[in-house]
mmCIF file of C-alpha atoms in Angstrom:
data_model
loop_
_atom_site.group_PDB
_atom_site.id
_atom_site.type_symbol
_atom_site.label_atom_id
_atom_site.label_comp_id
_atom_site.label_asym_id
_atom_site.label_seq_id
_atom_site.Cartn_x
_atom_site.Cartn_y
_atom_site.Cartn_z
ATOM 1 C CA UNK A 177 1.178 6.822 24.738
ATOM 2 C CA UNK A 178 -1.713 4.263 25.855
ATOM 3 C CA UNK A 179 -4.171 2.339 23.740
ATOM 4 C CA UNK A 180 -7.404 1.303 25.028
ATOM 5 C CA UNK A 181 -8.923 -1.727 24.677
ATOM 6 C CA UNK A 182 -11.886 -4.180 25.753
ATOM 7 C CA UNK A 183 -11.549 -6.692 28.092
ATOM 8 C CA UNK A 184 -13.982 -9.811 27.371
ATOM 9 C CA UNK A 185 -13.308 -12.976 30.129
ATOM 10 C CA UNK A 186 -9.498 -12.124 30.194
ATOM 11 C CA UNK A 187 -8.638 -11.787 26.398
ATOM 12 C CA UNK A 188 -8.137 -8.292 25.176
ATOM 13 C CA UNK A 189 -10.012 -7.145 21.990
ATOM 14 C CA UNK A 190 -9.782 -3.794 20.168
ATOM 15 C CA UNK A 191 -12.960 -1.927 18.783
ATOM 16 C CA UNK A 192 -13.577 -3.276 15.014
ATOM 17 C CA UNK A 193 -16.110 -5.079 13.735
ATOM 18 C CA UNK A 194 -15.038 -6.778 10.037
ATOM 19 C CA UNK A 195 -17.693 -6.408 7.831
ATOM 20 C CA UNK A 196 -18.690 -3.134 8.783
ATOM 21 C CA UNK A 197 -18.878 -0.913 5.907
ATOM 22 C CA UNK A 198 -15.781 1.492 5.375
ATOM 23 C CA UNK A 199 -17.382 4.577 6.284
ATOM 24 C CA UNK A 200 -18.210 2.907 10.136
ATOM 25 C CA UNK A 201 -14.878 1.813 10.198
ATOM 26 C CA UNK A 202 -13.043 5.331 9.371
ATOM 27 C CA UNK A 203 -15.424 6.855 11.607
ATOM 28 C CA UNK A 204 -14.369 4.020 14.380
ATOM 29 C CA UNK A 205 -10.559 4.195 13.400
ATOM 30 C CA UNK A 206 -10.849 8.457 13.940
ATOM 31 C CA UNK A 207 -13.203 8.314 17.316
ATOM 32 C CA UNK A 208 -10.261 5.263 18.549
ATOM 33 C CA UNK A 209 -7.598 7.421 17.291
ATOM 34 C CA UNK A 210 -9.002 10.577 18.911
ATOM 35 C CA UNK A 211 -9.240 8.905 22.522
ATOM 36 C CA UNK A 212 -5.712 7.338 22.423
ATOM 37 C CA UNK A 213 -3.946 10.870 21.210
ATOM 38 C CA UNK A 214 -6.130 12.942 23.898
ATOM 39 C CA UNK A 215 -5.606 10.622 26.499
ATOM 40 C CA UNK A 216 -9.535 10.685 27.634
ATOM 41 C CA UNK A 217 -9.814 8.592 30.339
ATOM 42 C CA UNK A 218 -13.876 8.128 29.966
ATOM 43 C CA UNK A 219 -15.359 5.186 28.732
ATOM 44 C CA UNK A 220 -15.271 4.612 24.782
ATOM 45 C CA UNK A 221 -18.802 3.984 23.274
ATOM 46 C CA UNK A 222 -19.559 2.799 20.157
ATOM 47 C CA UNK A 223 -22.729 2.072 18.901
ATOM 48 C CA UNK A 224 -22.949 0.967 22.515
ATOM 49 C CA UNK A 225 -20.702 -2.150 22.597
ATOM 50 C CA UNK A 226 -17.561 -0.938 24.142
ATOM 51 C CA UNK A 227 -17.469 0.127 27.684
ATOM 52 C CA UNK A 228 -14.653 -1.381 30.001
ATOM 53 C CA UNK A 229 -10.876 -0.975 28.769
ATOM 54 C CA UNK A 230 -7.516 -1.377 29.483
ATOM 55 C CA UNK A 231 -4.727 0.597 28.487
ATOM 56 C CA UNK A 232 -2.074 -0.818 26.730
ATOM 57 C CA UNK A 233 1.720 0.261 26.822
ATOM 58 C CA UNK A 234 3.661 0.560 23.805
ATOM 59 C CA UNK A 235 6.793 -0.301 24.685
ATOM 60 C CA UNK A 236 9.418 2.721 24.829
ATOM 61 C CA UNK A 237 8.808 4.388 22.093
ATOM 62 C CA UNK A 238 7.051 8.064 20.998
ATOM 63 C CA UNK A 239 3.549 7.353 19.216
ATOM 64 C CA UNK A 240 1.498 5.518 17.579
ATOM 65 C CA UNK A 241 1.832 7.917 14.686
ATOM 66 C CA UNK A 242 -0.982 5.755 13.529
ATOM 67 C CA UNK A 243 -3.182 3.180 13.723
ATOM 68 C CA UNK A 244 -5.174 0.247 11.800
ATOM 69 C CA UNK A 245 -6.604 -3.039 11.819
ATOM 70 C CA UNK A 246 -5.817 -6.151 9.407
ATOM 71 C CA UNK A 247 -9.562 -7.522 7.028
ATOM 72 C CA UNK A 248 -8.826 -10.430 9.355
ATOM 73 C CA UNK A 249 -9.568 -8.809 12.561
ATOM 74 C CA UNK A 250 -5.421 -9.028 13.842
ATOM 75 C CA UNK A 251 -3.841 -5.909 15.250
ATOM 76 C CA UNK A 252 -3.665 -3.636 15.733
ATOM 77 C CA UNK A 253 -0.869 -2.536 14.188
ATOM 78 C CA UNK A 254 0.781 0.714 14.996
ATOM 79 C CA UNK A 255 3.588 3.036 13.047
ATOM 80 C CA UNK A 256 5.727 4.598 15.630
ATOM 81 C CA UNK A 257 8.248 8.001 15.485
ATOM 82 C CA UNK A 258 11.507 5.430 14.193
ATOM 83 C CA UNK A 259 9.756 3.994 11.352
ATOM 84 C CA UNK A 260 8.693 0.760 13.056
ATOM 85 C CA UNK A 261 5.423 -1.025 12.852
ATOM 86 C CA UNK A 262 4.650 -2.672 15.737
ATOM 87 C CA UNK A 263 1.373 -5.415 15.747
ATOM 88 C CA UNK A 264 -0.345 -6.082 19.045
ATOM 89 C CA UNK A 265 -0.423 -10.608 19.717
ATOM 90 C CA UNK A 266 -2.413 -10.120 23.020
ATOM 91 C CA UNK A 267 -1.341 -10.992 26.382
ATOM 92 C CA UNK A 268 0.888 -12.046 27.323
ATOM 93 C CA UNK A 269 2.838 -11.855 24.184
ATOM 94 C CA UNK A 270 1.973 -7.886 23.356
ATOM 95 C CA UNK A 271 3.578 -5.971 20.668
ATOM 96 C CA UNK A 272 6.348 -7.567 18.680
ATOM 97 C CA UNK A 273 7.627 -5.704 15.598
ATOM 98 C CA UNK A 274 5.974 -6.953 12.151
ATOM 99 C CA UNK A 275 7.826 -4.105 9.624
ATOM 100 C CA UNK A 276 10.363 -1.802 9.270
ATOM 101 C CA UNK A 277 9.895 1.104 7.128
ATOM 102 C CA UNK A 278 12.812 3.010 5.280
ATOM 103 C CA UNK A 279 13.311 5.744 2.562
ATOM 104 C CA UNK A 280 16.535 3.417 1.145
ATOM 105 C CA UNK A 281 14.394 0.168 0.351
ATOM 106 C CA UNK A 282 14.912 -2.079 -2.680
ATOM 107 C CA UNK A 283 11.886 -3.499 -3.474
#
C-alpha cells in the first residue's frame, strides 16, 4: 500500500494544514484516505495546493488500516493489520514504529 505525498525543494510534506477547522480536515483526511486505498494515480488537489507527489512505501506490512495527523503537524501516523502504529520522520529516516496496540494492556 502507497501513500502520497508533496514534494517541496526535497523535503516531503503530507496534505494538512493545522488550523483548519475540523470539518476541512475530515473532509482532507477522507479525500487522502480515499486516494491511498484506491490507488489513483492522478494528481491530488486540494483547494488547489497539492499537485506533485511521491509515493511512499510502508515497509512490509498489509495497510494503513488508517490514517491521521498529530495538532503539531508530525505524521503521519498509520495503524497497520498487526496492531502497530507506525509514524512517518521523513527521508531518509521514514517510518519507525511509535505504538503498539494490544487487547492484554495494563494501563
Amino acid at each position: 500500500m502507497y501513500m502520497r505525498a508533496h514534494t517541496q525543494g526535497g523535503e516531503v510534506k503530507f496534505a494538512m494544514t493545522l488550523h483548519e477547522h475540523n470539518a476541512k480536515t475530515r473532509s482532507m483526511k477522507i479525500e487522502i484516505e480515499s486516494r491511498i486505498i484506491s490507488k489513483d494515480n492522478r494528481e491530488l488537489e486540494i483547494n488547489g495546493r497539492l499537485k506533485n507527489y511521491q509515493q511512499v512505501m510502508l515497509p512490509g506490512v498489509l495497510g494503513p488500516e488508517s490514517i491521521a495527523f498529530d495538532c503539531h503537524g508530525k505524521g503521519p501516523y498509520v495503524g497497520v493489520s498487526d496492531g502497530r502504529i507506525l509514524k512517518w520522520q521523513g527521508h531518509p529516516l521514514g517510518w519507525i514504529e511509535f505504538a503498539i496496540t494490544s487487547s492484554n494492556r495494563n494501563n
